[in-house]
Tab-separated table of C-alpha atoms in Angstrom:
chain	number	residue	atom	x	y	z
A	1	MET	CA	-58.965	3.194	-52.222
A	2	THR	CA	-59.675	-0.802	-52.713
A	3	SER	CA	-57.697	-1.005	-55.795
A	4	ALA	CA	-54.916	0.787	-53.894
A	5	LEU	CA	-55.322	-1.833	-51.445
A	6	LEU	CA	-55.632	-4.317	-54.296
A	7	ILE	CA	-52.053	-3.608	-55.951
A	8	ALA	CA	-50.688	-3.014	-52.372
A	9	ALA	CA	-51.420	-6.800	-51.635
A	10	GLY	CA	-50.598	-8.473	-54.638
A	11	LYS	CA	-46.952	-6.810	-54.732
A	12	GLU	CA	-44.571	-9.281	-52.973
A	13	SER	CA	-41.193	-8.740	-51.295
A	14	ALA	CA	-37.922	-10.348	-53.210
A	15	PRO	CA	-36.300	-12.994	-51.064
A	16	VAL	CA	-33.680	-11.316	-49.191
A	17	THR	CA	-30.591	-13.806	-48.611
A	18	ASP	CA	-30.093	-16.939	-50.754
A	19	TRP	CA	-28.496	-18.885	-47.786
A	20	ALA	CA	-27.172	-21.720	-50.687
A	21	ALA	CA	-24.740	-19.562	-52.130
A	22	ARG	CA	-24.106	-17.248	-49.041
A	23	ILE	CA	-22.641	-20.432	-47.080
A	24	GLY	CA	-21.294	-21.769	-50.502
A	25	TRP	CA	-18.815	-18.892	-51.234
A	26	LEU	CA	-17.901	-18.921	-47.136
A	27	VAL	CA	-16.676	-22.220	-47.628
A	28	GLY	CA	-14.754	-21.540	-50.919
A	29	LEU	CA	-13.508	-18.632	-48.871
A	30	ALA	CA	-12.013	-20.508	-46.439
A	31	LEU	CA	-10.979	-23.377	-48.426
A	32	PHE	CA	-8.678	-20.189	-50.205
A	33	VAL	CA	-7.630	-18.976	-47.211
A	34	ALA	CA	-6.388	-22.646	-46.204
A	35	LEU	CA	-4.888	-23.136	-49.472
A	36	VAL	CA	-2.817	-20.039	-49.089
A	37	TYR	CA	-1.719	-20.682	-45.471
A	38	TRP	CA	-0.690	-24.322	-46.526
A	39	LEU	CA	1.468	-23.065	-49.635
A	40	MET	CA	3.025	-20.119	-46.943
A	41	ARG	CA	3.853	-23.218	-45.140
A	42	GLU	CA	5.283	-25.143	-47.370
A	43	GLY	CA	7.634	-22.462	-48.438
A	44	TRP	CA	8.994	-21.719	-44.997
A	45	LYS	CA	10.154	-25.615	-45.280
A	46	TRP	CA	11.283	-25.237	-48.367
A	47	ARG	CA	13.485	-22.342	-47.405
A	48	GLY	CA	14.943	-24.056	-44.567
A	49	THR	CA	15.389	-27.169	-46.456
A	50	LEU	CA	17.398	-24.933	-49.162
A	51	GLN	CA	19.511	-23.953	-46.237
A	52	GLY	CA	20.437	-27.097	-44.812
A	53	ASP	CA	24.182	-26.242	-45.479
A	54	LEU	CA	24.161	-23.848	-42.535
A	55	PRO	CA	25.760	-25.911	-39.600
A	56	GLU	CA	24.515	-25.928	-36.048
A	57	LEU	CA	24.294	-22.926	-34.432
A	58	PRO	CA	27.268	-22.770	-31.549
A	59	ALA	CA	26.048	-23.168	-27.635
A	60	ALA	CA	27.346	-20.739	-25.189
A	61	PRO	CA	30.568	-21.967	-23.363
A	62	GLU	CA	30.687	-23.580	-19.652
A	63	ASP	CA	31.762	-20.283	-18.374
A	64	PRO	CA	31.646	-17.455	-20.917
A	65	GLY	CA	32.995	-14.788	-18.007
A	66	PRO	CA	31.233	-12.081	-16.790
A	67	ALA	CA	28.743	-9.970	-18.884
A	68	ARG	CA	30.189	-6.936	-20.443
A	69	LEU	CA	26.806	-5.817	-21.070
A	70	GLY	CA	23.074	-7.250	-21.067
A	71	MET	CA	20.019	-6.386	-22.711
A	72	SER	CA	16.185	-7.342	-22.849
A	73	GLY	CA	14.079	-6.829	-26.200
A	74	ARG	CA	13.004	-8.542	-29.239
A	75	TYR	CA	14.558	-10.476	-31.728
A	76	HIS	CA	13.593	-9.755	-35.359
A	77	GLY	CA	14.686	-12.790	-37.435
A	78	SER	CA	18.419	-12.925	-39.348
A	79	THR	CA	19.295	-12.710	-43.204
A	80	THR	CA	22.169	-13.233	-45.410
A	81	ALA	CA	24.760	-10.309	-44.547
A	82	GLY	CA	23.751	-7.320	-46.478
A	83	GLN	CA	21.129	-8.611	-48.049
A	84	TRP	CA	18.275	-7.648	-45.795
A	85	LEU	CA	15.352	-9.548	-47.164
A	86	ASP	CA	16.984	-12.830	-47.922
A	87	ARG	CA	15.483	-14.103	-44.152
A	88	ILE	CA	17.393	-17.310	-43.000
A	89	VAL	CA	15.015	-19.861	-41.350
A	90	ALA	CA	17.275	-23.103	-40.993
A	91	HIS	CA	17.746	-23.725	-37.274
A	92	GLY	CA	15.245	-21.380	-35.937
A	93	LEU	CA	17.018	-18.452	-37.134
A	94	GLY	CA	13.946	-16.787	-38.938
A	95	THR	CA	11.435	-17.331	-35.856
A	96	ARG	CA	10.730	-14.195	-34.167
A	97	SER	CA	10.897	-14.148	-30.331
A	98	ARG	CA	11.926	-12.615	-26.769
A	99	VAL	CA	15.494	-11.700	-26.414
A	100	GLU	CA	17.729	-11.655	-23.490
A	101	LEU	CA	21.251	-10.897	-24.970
A	102	THR	CA	24.783	-11.271	-22.786
A	103	LEU	CA	28.058	-9.731	-24.245
A	104	THR	CA	30.772	-11.619	-22.427
A	105	ASP	CA	34.742	-11.784	-23.610
A	106	ALA	CA	33.997	-15.157	-24.847
A	107	GLY	CA	31.139	-13.523	-27.240
A	108	LEU	CA	27.268	-12.315	-27.546
A	109	ASP	CA	24.814	-15.154	-25.599
A	110	VAL	CA	21.083	-14.589	-27.421
A	111	VAL	CA	19.108	-16.651	-25.571
A	112	ARG	CA	15.189	-16.523	-26.935
A	113	PRO	CA	12.609	-17.988	-24.590
A	114	GLY	CA	10.328	-20.183	-27.104
A	115	ALA	CA	12.875	-20.654	-29.218
A	116	ALA	CA	16.446	-21.856	-30.058
A	117	ASP	CA	19.152	-20.093	-28.347
A	118	PHE	CA	22.590	-19.511	-29.505
A	119	PHE	CA	26.222	-18.428	-29.081
A	120	ILE	CA	28.059	-16.266	-31.315
A	121	PRO	CA	31.685	-16.750	-30.209
A	122	ARG	CA	33.622	-13.410	-30.164
A	123	GLU	CA	35.794	-14.653	-33.385
A	124	ALA	CA	33.137	-14.976	-35.297
A	125	LEU	CA	31.955	-11.088	-34.633
A	126	ARG	CA	32.377	-9.030	-37.732
A	127	GLU	CA	30.786	-6.016	-37.049
A	128	ALA	CA	27.537	-4.054	-35.146
A	129	VAL	CA	25.402	-1.512	-36.806
A	130	LEU	CA	22.708	0.563	-36.194
A	131	GLY	CA	19.770	-0.028	-38.699
A	132	LYS	CA	16.185	0.463	-39.643
A	133	GLY	CA	15.278	-2.901	-41.320
A	134	ILE	CA	15.575	-7.047	-41.509
A	135	ALA	CA	13.513	-9.572	-42.855
A	136	GLY	CA	10.300	-7.481	-43.396
A	137	LYS	CA	10.850	-5.312	-40.440
A	138	VAL	CA	11.206	-2.025	-40.734
A	139	LEU	CA	11.645	0.426	-37.862
A	140	THR	CA	12.532	4.224	-37.584
A	141	GLU	CA	16.141	5.013	-38.357
A	142	GLY	CA	18.726	3.083	-35.917
A	143	GLY	CA	16.061	0.896	-34.108
A	144	LEU	CA	17.729	-1.817	-34.595
A	145	LEU	CA	20.538	-3.144	-33.350
A	146	ILE	CA	22.550	-5.280	-36.341
A	147	VAL	CA	25.192	-7.669	-35.755
A	148	THR	CA	26.915	-9.368	-38.820
A	149	TRP	CA	28.591	-12.578	-37.703
A	150	ALA	CA	30.212	-15.241	-39.674
A	151	HIS	CA	28.586	-18.939	-39.672
A	152	GLY	CA	30.468	-21.746	-41.508
A	153	GLU	CA	30.812	-20.083	-44.941
A	154	ARG	CA	28.223	-17.645	-44.484
A	155	LEU	CA	28.502	-13.824	-43.038
A	156	ILE	CA	24.750	-13.128	-41.481
A	157	ASP	CA	23.331	-10.493	-39.983
A	158	SER	CA	21.046	-10.888	-37.057
A	159	GLY	CA	18.559	-7.973	-36.113
A	160	PHE	CA	17.806	-7.472	-32.656
A	161	ARG	CA	15.887	-4.362	-30.493
A	162	SER	CA	15.653	-3.337	-26.855
A	163	ASP	CA	13.023	-2.354	-24.868
A	164	ASN	CA	15.457	0.709	-24.348
A	165	ALA	CA	16.589	1.821	-27.468
A	166	ALA	CA	18.870	4.364	-26.398
A	167	GLU	CA	21.678	1.615	-25.142
A	168	HIS	CA	21.894	0.542	-28.873
A	169	THR	CA	24.374	2.794	-29.569
A	170	GLU	CA	26.512	1.433	-26.495
A	171	TRP	CA	26.352	-2.156	-27.680
A	172	VAL	CA	27.460	-1.101	-31.443
A	173	ASP	CA	30.988	0.712	-29.725
A	174	ALA	CA	31.242	-2.543	-27.257
A	175	ILE	CA	31.035	-5.040	-30.115
A	176	ASP	CA	33.423	-3.244	-32.456
A	177	SER	CA	35.874	-2.468	-29.872
A	178	MET	CA	35.601	-6.055	-29.210
A	179	ILE	CA	36.273	-6.575	-32.968
A	180	ASN	CA	39.132	-4.508	-33.034
A	181	LYS	CA	40.559	-5.649	-29.921
A	182	THR	CA	40.607	-9.091	-31.296
A	183	GLU	CA	41.608	-7.970	-34.920
A	184	THR	CA	44.580	-6.450	-33.121
A	185	GLU	CA	45.843	-9.618	-30.853
A	186	GLY	CA	45.134	-11.766	-34.283
A	187	ALA	CA	48.134	-9.265	-35.996
A	188	ARG	CA	50.235	-10.005	-33.233
């Protein structure tokens, strides 16, 4: 029995934690995360620089007329028309935010708390469709109102999601009828 006690007393436990190595790994990981974040931020700014030829966003007119439709929801971003992954970040168009949309006879007023507001004149509207994805945001089929509009030399798709998705169809019909009316008036 004494020999068993001597053997047990002679064994020492191995060190459980090497604190210096653990702290070194944590500092290295934090530096790596900071580097990745910095590179992403620089890429975002570079994309904005490349899109510097995009003109300033139009502001709403003094009297846009009575509201035809109104909607509260989310703005999910803008892309080059037909290229749902080519996000446009210039002039704040890449910033996701809450949105208040108002459709008037003058055009579409986009009010975004915390981000740049803009106005899409009636003559610039090209199409409204129901979609499922834009700029990295994918929803169910028909879960996104996508408005195509002309700005400068570019056609832009902007994605909106209403708090009440059932009203998307009404918006598509109203915008498309407004576009058809503009084309009919222009043909005269």
